[in-house]
mmCIF file of C-alpha atoms in Angstrom:
data_model
loop_
_atom_site.group_PDB
_atom_site.id
_atom_site.type_symbol
_atom_site.label_atom_id
_atom_site.label_comp_id
_atom_site.label_asym_id
_atom_site.label_seq_id
_atom_site.Cartn_x
_atom_site.Cartn_y
_atom_site.Cartn_z
ATOM 1 C CA LEU A 1 -20.429 17.921 -13.900
ATOM 2 C CA LEU A 2 -20.508 20.073 -17.154
ATOM 3 C CA LEU A 3 -16.858 20.444 -17.077
ATOM 4 C CA ALA A 4 -16.213 16.734 -16.524
ATOM 5 C CA THR A 5 -18.201 15.685 -19.661
ATOM 6 C CA LEU A 6 -16.838 18.477 -22.227
ATOM 7 C CA THR A 7 -15.050 16.853 -25.384
ATOM 8 C CA TYR A 8 -11.610 17.383 -26.089
ATOM 9 C CA ASP A 9 -12.534 19.375 -29.227
ATOM 10 C CA THR A 10 -14.774 21.781 -27.175
ATOM 11 C CA LEU A 11 -11.991 22.492 -24.650
ATOM 12 C CA ARG A 12 -9.227 22.916 -26.953
ATOM 13 C CA PHE A 13 -10.252 26.517 -28.069
ATOM 14 C CA GLU A 14 -10.841 27.771 -24.338
ATOM 15 C CA TYR A 15 -7.395 27.763 -22.864
ATOM 16 C CA GLU A 16 -5.213 30.810 -22.708
ATOM 17 C CA ASP A 17 -1.916 31.164 -24.247
ATOM 18 C CA PHE A 18 1.356 31.682 -22.289
ATOM 19 C CA PRO A 19 1.464 35.081 -20.909
ATOM 20 C CA GLU A 20 4.193 37.349 -22.587
ATOM 21 C CA THR A 21 6.398 37.738 -19.578
ATOM 22 C CA LYS A 22 10.113 38.068 -18.801
ATOM 23 C CA GLU A 23 9.840 35.476 -16.178
ATOM 24 C CA PRO A 24 11.405 31.846 -17.197
ATOM 25 C CA VAL A 25 8.948 29.063 -17.894
ATOM 26 C CA TRP A 26 10.048 25.842 -16.007
ATOM 27 C CA ILE A 27 8.748 22.370 -17.192
ATOM 28 C CA LEU A 28 9.916 19.474 -15.264
ATOM 29 C CA GLY A 29 13.618 20.555 -15.088
ATOM 30 C CA ARG A 30 13.749 22.628 -18.209
ATOM 31 C CA LYS A 31 13.989 26.307 -18.398
ATOM 32 C CA TYR A 32 12.372 28.185 -21.228
ATOM 33 C CA SER A 33 11.928 31.832 -22.400
ATOM 34 C CA VAL A 34 8.373 32.766 -23.802
ATOM 35 C CA PHE A 35 9.861 35.183 -26.228
ATOM 36 C CA THR A 36 12.221 32.881 -27.908
ATOM 37 C CA GLU A 37 11.124 29.381 -27.195
ATOM 38 C CA LYS A 38 7.519 29.292 -27.384
ATOM 39 C CA GLU A 39 7.184 26.467 -29.800
ATOM 40 C CA GLU A 40 9.772 24.379 -27.797
ATOM 41 C CA ILE A 41 7.363 25.040 -24.540
ATOM 42 C CA LEU A 42 4.344 23.781 -26.262
ATOM 43 C CA LEU A 43 6.196 20.814 -27.771
ATOM 44 C CA ASP A 44 7.308 19.716 -24.269
ATOM 45 C CA VAL A 45 3.989 19.876 -22.733
ATOM 46 C CA THR A 46 2.419 18.134 -25.885
ATOM 47 C CA SER A 47 4.940 15.342 -25.540
ATOM 48 C CA ARG A 48 3.860 14.526 -22.006
ATOM 49 C CA PHE A 49 1.270 11.868 -21.676
ATOM 50 C CA TRP A 50 -2.297 13.301 -20.988
ATOM 51 C CA PHE A 51 -4.644 10.871 -19.327
ATOM 52 C CA THR A 52 -8.117 12.037 -18.877
ATOM 53 C CA TYR A 53 -11.457 10.484 -18.049
ATOM 54 C CA ARG A 54 -12.749 7.838 -20.636
ATOM 55 C CA LYS A 55 -15.833 6.188 -21.399
ATOM 56 C CA ASN A 56 -16.999 2.898 -22.826
ATOM 57 C CA PHE A 57 -14.185 0.837 -21.632
ATOM 58 C CA PRO A 58 -14.290 -2.563 -20.598
ATOM 59 C CA ALA A 59 -16.017 -2.906 -17.110
ATOM 60 C CA ILE A 60 -13.844 -2.666 -14.238
ATOM 61 C CA GLY A 61 -13.754 -6.083 -12.594
ATOM 62 C CA GLY A 62 -16.096 -7.470 -15.170
ATOM 63 C CA THR A 63 -19.234 -5.999 -13.851
ATOM 64 C CA GLY A 64 -17.958 -2.390 -12.407
ATOM 65 C CA PRO A 65 -18.064 1.019 -14.096
ATOM 66 C CA THR A 66 -17.375 1.465 -17.740
ATOM 67 C CA SER A 67 -16.361 5.299 -17.420
ATOM 68 C CA ASP A 68 -14.397 6.936 -14.521
ATOM 69 C CA THR A 69 -15.834 10.429 -15.164
ATOM 70 C CA GLY A 70 -16.539 12.212 -11.930
ATOM 71 C CA TRP A 71 -14.205 9.996 -9.786
ATOM 72 C CA GLY A 72 -10.975 8.996 -11.650
ATOM 73 C CA CYS A 73 -9.201 12.262 -11.650
ATOM 74 C CA MET A 74 -6.506 11.476 -9.218
ATOM 75 C CA LEU A 75 -6.078 8.037 -10.759
ATOM 76 C CA ARG A 76 -5.554 9.653 -14.110
ATOM 77 C CA CYS A 77 -2.963 12.129 -12.366
ATOM 78 C CA GLY A 78 -1.114 9.081 -11.069
ATOM 79 C CA GLN A 79 -0.932 7.560 -14.443
ATOM 80 C CA MET A 80 0.361 10.832 -15.788
ATOM 81 C CA ILE A 81 3.229 11.122 -13.199
ATOM 82 C CA PHE A 82 4.164 7.532 -13.541
ATOM 83 C CA ALA A 83 4.024 7.730 -17.400
ATOM 84 C CA GLN A 84 6.587 10.427 -17.171
ATOM 85 C CA ALA A 85 8.772 8.220 -15.105
ATOM 86 C CA LEU A 86 8.367 5.575 -17.953
ATOM 87 C CA VAL A 87 9.184 8.081 -20.539
ATOM 88 C CA CYS A 88 12.236 8.977 -18.673
ATOM 89 C CA ARG A 89 13.224 5.313 -18.232
ATOM 90 C CA HIS A 90 12.694 4.319 -21.678
ATOM 91 C CA LEU A 91 12.576 7.242 -23.997
ATOM 92 C CA GLY A 92 14.612 9.993 -22.361
ATOM 93 C CA ARG A 93 13.805 13.269 -21.193
ATOM 94 C CA ASP A 94 14.712 14.816 -24.695
ATOM 95 C CA TRP A 95 12.134 12.575 -26.333
ATOM 96 C CA ARG A 96 9.326 14.477 -28.057
ATOM 97 C CA TRP A 97 5.934 13.491 -29.666
ATOM 98 C CA ILE A 98 5.325 15.157 -32.930
ATOM 99 C CA LYS A 99 1.827 14.692 -34.536
ATOM 100 C CA GLY A 100 1.957 12.310 -37.384
ATOM 101 C CA LYS A 101 5.662 11.154 -36.926
ATOM 102 C CA ARG A 102 6.230 7.453 -36.467
ATOM 103 C CA GLN A 103 7.318 6.589 -32.916
ATOM 104 C CA MET A 104 9.664 4.021 -31.847
ATOM 105 C CA ASP A 105 8.461 0.717 -30.311
ATOM 106 C CA ASN A 106 9.359 1.649 -26.764
ATOM 107 C CA TYR A 107 6.910 4.430 -27.076
ATOM 108 C CA PHE A 108 3.832 2.259 -27.655
ATOM 109 C CA ASN A 109 5.174 -0.281 -24.896
ATOM 110 C CA VAL A 110 4.746 2.860 -22.452
ATOM 111 C CA LEU A 111 1.496 3.692 -23.886
ATOM 112 C CA ASN A 112 0.197 0.225 -23.702
ATOM 113 C CA ALA A 113 1.001 0.055 -20.058
ATOM 114 C CA PHE A 114 -1.766 2.537 -19.275
ATOM 115 C CA ILE A 115 -4.597 1.737 -21.846
ATOM 116 C CA ASP A 116 -7.744 1.080 -20.284
ATOM 117 C CA LYS A 117 -7.990 -2.630 -20.042
ATOM 118 C CA LYS A 118 -7.486 -5.175 -17.308
ATOM 119 C CA ASP A 119 -4.058 -6.401 -18.275
ATOM 120 C CA SER A 120 -2.198 -3.293 -18.780
ATOM 121 C CA TYR A 121 0.050 -2.703 -15.895
ATOM 122 C CA TYR A 122 -1.057 0.663 -14.800
ATOM 123 C CA SER A 123 -4.755 0.874 -16.355
ATOM 124 C CA ILE A 124 -7.593 2.454 -14.529
ATOM 125 C CA HIS A 125 -8.809 -1.088 -13.891
ATOM 126 C CA GLN A 126 -5.593 -2.066 -12.157
ATOM 127 C CA ILE A 127 -5.502 0.951 -10.167
ATOM 128 C CA ALA A 128 -9.228 0.782 -9.176
ATOM 129 C CA GLN A 129 -8.849 -2.816 -8.027
ATOM 130 C CA MET A 130 -5.635 -2.633 -6.275
ATOM 131 C CA GLY A 131 -6.976 0.220 -4.533
ATOM 132 C CA VAL A 132 -9.293 -1.904 -2.740
ATOM 133 C CA GLY A 133 -6.515 -3.290 -0.757
ATOM 134 C CA GLU A 134 -5.823 0.261 0.337
ATOM 135 C CA GLY A 135 -9.460 0.731 1.696
ATOM 136 C CA LYS A 136 -10.802 2.349 -1.338
ATOM 137 C CA SER A 137 -13.963 1.032 -3.102
ATOM 138 C CA ILE A 138 -14.060 0.947 -6.911
ATOM 139 C CA GLY A 139 -15.598 4.426 -7.971
ATOM 140 C CA GLN A 140 -14.277 6.024 -4.847
ATOM 141 C CA TRP A 141 -12.069 9.211 -5.090
ATOM 142 C CA TYR A 142 -8.319 9.105 -4.001
ATOM 143 C CA GLY A 143 -5.942 11.279 -2.466
ATOM 144 C CA PRO A 144 -2.312 11.729 -3.439
ATOM 145 C CA ASN A 145 -0.868 9.098 -0.781
ATOM 146 C CA THR A 146 -3.447 6.416 -1.847
ATOM 147 C CA VAL A 147 -2.538 6.356 -5.551
ATOM 148 C CA ALA A 148 1.179 6.636 -4.829
ATOM 149 C CA GLN A 149 0.842 3.555 -2.683
ATOM 150 C CA VAL A 150 -1.161 1.829 -5.330
ATOM 151 C CA LEU A 151 1.184 2.400 -8.102
ATOM 152 C CA LYS A 152 4.056 1.251 -6.030
ATOM 153 C CA LYS A 153 2.403 -2.077 -5.779
ATOM 154 C CA LEU A 154 1.709 -2.256 -9.323
ATOM 155 C CA ALA A 155 5.253 -1.434 -10.444
ATOM 156 C CA THR A 156 6.235 -4.723 -8.901
ATOM 157 C CA PHE A 157 4.778 -6.580 -12.015
ATOM 158 C CA ASP A 158 6.508 -4.478 -14.440
ATOM 159 C CA THR A 159 9.696 -6.291 -15.087
ATOM 160 C CA TRP A 160 10.333 -4.585 -18.241
ATOM 161 C CA SER A 161 10.795 -1.218 -16.380
ATOM 162 C CA SER A 162 12.376 -2.834 -13.383
ATOM 163 C CA LEU A 163 11.774 0.253 -11.189
ATOM 164 C CA ALA A 164 12.573 0.612 -7.534
ATOM 165 C CA VAL A 165 9.652 2.676 -6.215
ATOM 166 C CA HIS A 166 9.910 4.499 -2.764
ATOM 167 C CA ILE A 167 7.188 6.377 -1.109
ATOM 168 C CA ALA A 168 8.855 8.647 1.658
ATOM 169 C CA MET A 169 6.361 8.891 4.692
ATOM 170 C CA ASP A 170 6.337 11.414 7.580
ATOM 171 C CA ASN A 171 8.006 14.007 5.696
ATOM 172 C CA THR A 172 11.186 12.457 5.832
ATOM 173 C CA VAL A 173 13.440 10.916 2.881
ATOM 174 C CA VAL A 174 16.004 8.282 4.188
ATOM 175 C CA MET A 175 18.907 8.215 1.888
ATOM 176 C CA GLU A 176 20.039 4.732 3.423
ATOM 177 C CA GLU A 177 16.696 3.145 2.837
ATOM 178 C CA ILE A 178 16.553 4.143 -0.922
ATOM 179 C CA ARG A 179 20.311 2.937 -1.640
ATOM 180 C CA ARG A 180 19.262 -0.405 -0.174
ATOM 181 C CA LEU A 181 16.239 -0.543 -2.283
ATOM 182 C CA CYS A 182 17.776 0.427 -5.576
ATOM 183 C CA GLN A 183 20.981 -1.745 -5.091
ATOM 184 C CA SER A 184 18.889 -4.756 -4.601
ATOM 185 C CA ASN A 185 19.774 -5.639 -8.090
ATOM 186 C CA LEU A 186 23.427 -6.662 -7.258
ATOM 187 C CA PRO A 187 24.615 -9.974 -9.156
ATOM 188 C CA CYS A 188 24.266 -12.802 -6.988
ATOM 189 C CA ALA A 189 27.137 -15.391 -6.299
ATOM 190 C CA GLY A 190 25.309 -18.819 -6.441
ATOM 191 C CA ALA A 191 23.808 -20.061 -9.719
ATOM 192 C CA ALA A 192 20.953 -21.404 -7.729
ATOM 193 C CA ALA A 193 19.988 -18.138 -6.422
ATOM 194 C CA CYS A 194 19.918 -16.422 -9.701
ATOM 195 C CA PRO A 195 18.617 -17.708 -13.271
ATOM 196 C CA SER A 196 21.427 -18.131 -16.094
ATOM 197 C CA VAL A 197 21.559 -15.229 -18.390
ATOM 198 C CA GLU A 198 20.994 -17.672 -21.093
ATOM 199 C CA SER A 199 17.896 -19.152 -19.746
ATOM 200 C CA ASP A 200 14.644 -18.741 -21.616
ATOM 201 C CA VAL A 201 12.863 -16.161 -19.206
ATOM 202 C CA LEU A 202 9.861 -14.134 -20.420
ATOM 203 C CA TYR A 203 9.705 -10.426 -19.436
ATOM 204 C CA ASN A 204 5.986 -9.791 -19.944
ATOM 205 C CA GLY A 205 6.540 -10.199 -23.745
ATOM 206 C CA TYR A 206 9.556 -7.662 -23.923
ATOM 207 C CA PRO A 207 13.284 -8.498 -25.070
ATOM 208 C CA GLU A 208 14.857 -10.708 -22.655
ATOM 209 C CA GLU A 209 17.989 -8.636 -23.160
ATOM 210 C CA ALA A 210 16.370 -5.776 -21.254
ATOM 211 C CA GLY A 211 15.705 -7.921 -18.406
ATOM 212 C CA VAL A 212 19.221 -9.496 -18.093
ATOM 213 C CA ARG A 213 20.592 -6.161 -18.469
ATOM 214 C CA ASP A 214 18.564 -4.777 -15.550
ATOM 215 C CA ARG A 215 19.138 -7.720 -13.496
ATOM 216 C CA LEU A 216 22.806 -7.351 -13.473
ATOM 217 C CA SER A 217 22.952 -3.679 -13.199
ATOM 218 C CA LEU A 218 24.093 -2.112 -9.881
ATOM 219 C CA TRP A 219 21.324 0.529 -9.601
ATOM 220 C CA LYS A 220 17.657 0.042 -10.342
ATOM 221 C CA PRO A 221 16.039 3.380 -11.502
ATOM 222 C CA LEU A 222 14.247 5.003 -8.773
ATOM 223 C CA VAL A 223 10.777 6.667 -8.748
ATOM 224 C CA LEU A 224 10.597 8.701 -5.575
ATOM 225 C CA LEU A 225 7.208 9.788 -4.457
ATOM 226 C CA ILE A 226 6.800 12.107 -1.584
ATOM 227 C CA PRO A 227 3.220 12.669 0.048
ATOM 228 C CA LEU A 228 3.037 16.055 1.765
ATOM 229 C CA ARG A 229 0.751 18.274 3.697
ATOM 230 C CA LEU A 230 1.667 21.944 2.993
ATOM 231 C CA GLY A 231 -0.829 23.689 5.184
ATOM 232 C CA LEU A 232 -4.198 23.091 6.844
ATOM 233 C CA THR A 233 -6.892 24.204 4.470
ATOM 234 C CA GLU A 234 -4.681 26.389 2.084
ATOM 235 C CA ILE A 235 -0.942 26.105 1.015
ATOM 236 C CA ASN A 236 1.525 27.788 3.598
ATOM 237 C CA GLU A 237 3.159 30.431 1.406
ATOM 238 C CA ALA A 238 6.441 29.706 3.251
ATOM 239 C CA TYR A 239 6.591 26.546 1.038
ATOM 240 C CA ILE A 240 6.045 28.281 -2.250
ATOM 241 C CA GLU A 241 9.741 28.920 -3.027
ATOM 242 C CA THR A 242 10.660 25.200 -2.391
ATOM 243 C CA LEU A 243 7.910 23.840 -4.441
ATOM 244 C CA LYS A 244 8.945 26.044 -7.435
ATOM 245 C CA HIS A 245 12.524 24.559 -6.980
ATOM 246 C CA CYS A 246 11.233 20.983 -7.203
ATOM 247 C CA PHE A 247 10.115 21.877 -10.774
ATOM 248 C CA MET A 248 13.546 23.280 -11.560
ATOM 249 C CA MET A 249 15.426 20.000 -10.730
ATOM 250 C CA PRO A 250 16.333 17.750 -13.765
ATOM 251 C CA GLN A 251 14.858 14.803 -11.724
ATOM 252 C CA SER A 252 11.507 16.171 -11.634
ATOM 253 C CA LEU A 253 8.476 14.181 -12.292
ATOM 254 C CA GLY A 254 6.222 17.031 -11.394
ATOM 255 C CA VAL A 255 3.341 17.075 -8.619
ATOM 256 C CA ILE A 256 -0.094 15.418 -8.371
ATOM 257 C CA GLY A 257 -2.728 17.357 -6.322
ATOM 258 C CA GLY A 258 -5.064 20.104 -7.331
ATOM 259 C CA LYS A 259 -8.029 21.677 -5.667
ATOM 260 C CA PRO A 260 -10.275 19.953 -3.204
ATOM 261 C CA ASN A 261 -11.748 16.968 -5.022
ATOM 262 C CA SER A 262 -10.470 18.118 -8.354
ATOM 263 C CA ALA A 263 -7.017 16.460 -9.209
ATOM 264 C CA HIS A 264 -4.395 17.999 -11.648
ATOM 265 C CA TYR A 265 -0.936 16.954 -13.020
ATOM 266 C CA PHE A 266 1.429 19.875 -12.395
ATOM 267 C CA ILE A 267 4.385 19.982 -14.723
ATOM 268 C CA GLY A 268 5.976 23.290 -14.110
ATOM 269 C CA TYR A 269 5.425 27.144 -13.162
ATOM 270 C CA VAL A 270 5.728 30.608 -14.651
ATOM 271 C CA GLY A 271 6.085 33.437 -12.235
ATOM 272 C CA GLU A 272 3.259 32.718 -9.533
ATOM 273 C CA GLU A 273 1.285 30.359 -11.633
ATOM 274 C CA LEU A 274 1.476 26.539 -11.750
ATOM 275 C CA ILE A 275 1.365 24.783 -15.156
ATOM 276 C CA TYR A 276 -0.737 21.663 -15.311
ATOM 277 C CA LEU A 277 -2.563 19.003 -17.297
ATOM 278 C CA ASP A 278 -6.119 18.492 -16.460
ATOM 279 C CA PRO A 279 -7.827 15.259 -16.648
ATOM 280 C CA HIS A 280 -11.285 16.490 -16.446
ATOM 281 C CA THR A 281 -12.246 15.842 -20.248
ATOM 282 C CA THR A 282 -14.274 12.798 -20.998
ATOM 283 C CA GLN A 283 -13.056 10.910 -24.287
ATOM 284 C CA PRO A 284 -13.979 7.510 -25.647
ATOM 285 C CA ALA A 285 -12.001 4.586 -24.873
ATOM 286 C CA VAL A 286 -9.425 3.783 -27.536
ATOM 287 C CA GLU A 287 -9.083 0.577 -29.316
ATOM 288 C CA PRO A 288 -6.169 -0.433 -31.669
ATOM 289 C CA ASN A 289 -7.171 -0.105 -35.334
ATOM 290 C CA ASP A 290 -7.612 -2.526 -38.156
ATOM 291 C CA SER A 291 -3.743 -2.505 -38.393
ATOM 292 C CA SER A 292 -3.362 -3.112 -34.674
ATOM 293 C CA CYS A 293 -2.010 0.319 -34.396
ATOM 294 C CA LEU A 294 -2.841 2.186 -31.420
ATOM 295 C CA PRO A 295 -4.421 5.657 -32.302
ATOM 296 C CA ASP A 296 -2.499 8.023 -29.866
ATOM 297 C CA GLU A 297 -3.258 11.502 -30.595
ATOM 298 C CA SER A 298 -5.928 11.839 -27.501
ATOM 299 C CA PHE A 299 -3.142 10.902 -25.122
ATOM 300 C CA HIS A 300 -1.200 14.185 -25.985
ATOM 301 C CA CYS A 301 -2.521 17.537 -24.922
ATOM 302 C CA GLN A 302 -2.302 19.661 -27.963
ATOM 303 C CA HIS A 303 -3.553 23.250 -26.710
ATOM 304 C CA PRO A 304 -1.720 25.403 -24.301
ATOM 305 C CA PRO A 305 -1.705 23.863 -20.840
ATOM 306 C CA CYS A 306 -3.761 25.078 -17.915
ATOM 307 C CA ARG A 307 -2.432 27.569 -15.484
ATOM 308 C CA MET A 308 -3.467 28.476 -11.879
ATOM 309 C CA SER A 309 -2.265 30.649 -9.062
ATOM 310 C CA ILE A 310 -0.021 28.693 -6.673
ATOM 311 C CA ALA A 311 -1.940 30.186 -3.830
ATOM 312 C CA GLU A 312 -5.039 28.146 -5.057
ATOM 313 C CA LEU A 313 -3.141 24.690 -4.501
ATOM 314 C CA ASP A 314 -4.824 22.282 -2.370
ATOM 315 C CA PRO A 315 -2.221 21.569 0.533
ATOM 316 C CA SER A 316 -2.362 17.860 0.257
ATOM 317 C CA ILE A 317 0.039 16.836 -2.744
ATOM 318 C CA ALA A 318 2.634 14.078 -3.850
ATOM 319 C CA VAL A 319 6.014 15.316 -5.374
ATOM 320 C CA GLY A 320 7.826 12.936 -7.666
ATOM 321 C CA PHE A 321 11.231 12.613 -8.850
ATOM 322 C CA PHE A 322 13.206 10.101 -11.065
ATOM 323 C CA CYS A 323 16.833 9.102 -10.570
ATOM 324 C CA ASN A 324 18.007 6.921 -13.459
ATOM 325 C CA THR A 325 21.369 6.279 -11.698
ATOM 326 C CA GLU A 326 23.059 6.373 -8.603
ATOM 327 C CA GLU A 327 24.712 9.736 -9.848
ATOM 328 C CA ASP A 328 21.510 11.130 -10.501
ATOM 329 C CA PHE A 329 20.137 10.438 -6.948
ATOM 330 C CA ASN A 330 23.430 11.789 -5.317
ATOM 331 C CA ASP A 331 22.907 15.029 -7.545
ATOM 332 C CA TRP A 332 19.187 15.267 -6.361
ATOM 333 C CA CYS A 333 20.450 14.903 -2.515
ATOM 334 C CA GLN A 334 22.844 17.856 -2.946
ATOM 335 C CA GLN A 335 20.205 19.890 -4.425
ATOM 336 C CA ILE A 336 17.623 19.487 -1.706
ATOM 337 C CA LYS A 337 20.516 20.120 0.828
ATOM 338 C CA LYS A 338 21.018 23.418 -1.011
ATOM 339 C CA LEU A 339 17.493 24.201 -0.856
ATOM 340 C CA SER A 340 18.004 24.765 2.958
ATOM 341 C CA LEU A 341 20.023 27.703 2.034
ATOM 342 C CA VAL A 342 17.582 29.355 -0.153
ATOM 343 C CA LYS A 343 16.145 32.723 1.475
ATOM 344 C CA GLY A 344 12.544 32.438 2.396
ATOM 345 C CA ALA A 345 12.232 28.690 1.298
ATOM 346 C CA LEU A 346 10.782 26.557 4.096
ATOM 347 C CA PRO A 347 11.716 22.791 3.470
ATOM 348 C CA MET A 348 8.853 20.559 2.521
ATOM 349 C CA PHE A 349 10.485 17.627 3.854
ATOM 350 C CA GLU A 350 13.450 16.199 5.534
ATOM 351 C CA LEU A 351 16.595 14.409 4.187
ATOM 352 C CA VAL A 352 18.390 12.342 6.337
ATOM 353 C CA GLU A 353 20.962 9.625 6.149
ATOM 354 C CA ARG A 354 19.459 7.004 8.349
ATOM 355 C CA GLN A 355 15.971 6.334 9.799
ATOM 356 C CA PRO A 356 15.323 8.567 12.757
ATOM 357 C CA SER A 357 14.828 6.516 15.992
ATOM 358 C CA HIS A 358 11.423 8.133 16.714
ATOM 359 C CA LEU A 359 9.840 7.129 13.390
ATOM 360 C CA SER A 360 8.749 3.555 12.393
ATOM 361 C CA ASN A 361 8.844 3.602 8.529
ATOM 362 C CA PRO A 362 6.958 0.540 7.263
ATOM 363 C CA ASP A 363 8.624 1.395 3.643
ATOM 364 C CA ILE A 364 12.162 0.080 5.135
ATOM 365 C CA LEU A 365 11.492 -3.411 3.679
ATOM 366 C CA ASN A 366 9.708 -2.056 0.768
ATOM 367 C CA LEU A 367 6.345 -2.845 2.160
ATOM 368 C CA THR A 368 3.304 -0.761 2.297
ATOM 369 C CA PRO A 369 1.758 0.166 5.583
ATOM 370 C CA ASP A 370 -0.796 -2.222 7.181
ATOM 371 C CA SER A 371 -4.575 -1.445 6.842
ATOM 372 C CA SER A 372 -4.654 0.602 10.123
ATOM 373 C CA ASP A 373 -1.833 2.722 9.008
ATOM 374 C CA THR A 374 -3.004 3.255 5.474
ATOM 375 C CA ASP A 375 -6.467 4.322 7.105
ATOM 376 C CA ARG A 376 -4.524 6.834 9.168
ATOM 377 C CA LEU A 377 -2.467 8.206 6.391
ATOM 378 C CA GLU A 378 -5.306 8.388 3.894
ATOM 379 C CA ARG A 379 -7.601 10.340 6.049
ATOM 380 C CA PHE A 380 -4.549 12.794 6.583
ATOM 381 C CA PHE A 381 -3.568 13.221 3.141
ATOM 382 C CA ASP A 382 -6.996 12.891 1.192
ATOM 383 C CA SER A 383 -8.079 16.511 0.961
ATOM 384 C CA GLU A 384 -11.679 15.626 1.159
ATOM 385 C CA ASP A 385 -11.615 14.662 4.905
ATOM 386 C CA GLU A 386 -11.482 18.122 6.361
ATOM 387 C CA ASP A 387 -12.645 17.414 9.620
ATOM 388 C CA PHE A 388 -9.946 14.708 10.377
ATOM 389 C CA GLU A 389 -7.313 17.329 9.257
ATOM 390 C CA ILE A 390 -8.480 20.176 11.349
ATOM 391 C CA LEU A 391 -8.454 17.809 14.439
ATOM 392 C CA SER A 392 -5.032 16.533 13.570
ATOM 393 C CA LEU A 393 -3.277 19.529 13.027
#
């Protein structure tokens, strides 16, 4: 509990710097050398959105909690991995945050989507309340699969980003399903079926041109989340090389997971250590200042990131990827296929062209599972339910 309530200023002096090693540092598909690119590494890490516990925000649901300390760590990790998807979508992977430098409007549009208030797309309020439909009470701890399912539902309201969110269940990624989902923006033939590009359509306050462009595009940008179980009570070391390769892919959004009941957002690795952003710091809720500008420094981790041994990783995780174009997705598929040829690397999931006949995937029609399926999946993927996992596996 003490760790959960330490302030950012207290914590920033307690993190170790990167080790002096010849091993490459991988951050979300980018390769660095500690000896020649240390500043670039830290700038890349600082540029990721860092969402932590907050206190004194408006009560969730009007009468609920005003802080998520002690229960919201996986929700914050879900925000971080999804924020990275929005950064790739609207700012690009090369974008960097520099303290004191004026940022473009799209940066604040992304940040505002996660601010702790009820009308932000991906706020703690929206995630907690949408989670009730997934069987989670407000204030209850989430597992990786639960937060992935909730974020998928919330993304349907984010017409500015116009994302196709696919959650690959049963350790299987079906290419046909993803193509069908991402190509749902094909131009329609009849005027009645599709609004005129000159009509006054509002896109949640964002420029109409963006909505029109996305509506007529042939591929909706893909956020692919894959909940996985990589062992019984600890990670099977046969999966470690495959997990490392996921951070090497340019499509990587990172991994959400952590230790039992303590979630982290993993953004890369060096040697046998994972690099992560830790949400377990309670900061005051942020409000716009007198000039209606949002103070943003507390949303960026300005100290060296945390590290932990890969062997300590809880086996319940969700891996994320972002494919902005169909070419990105095809390239990702080729990389996954090549992974099966890596010596000593056990595939974490299966990539298939069509749905196997022995599986019934509720995601085919872009739907979440019914309540009974959701309960089963949550019990399987949520690391706190040890007894069920042992009986199931």
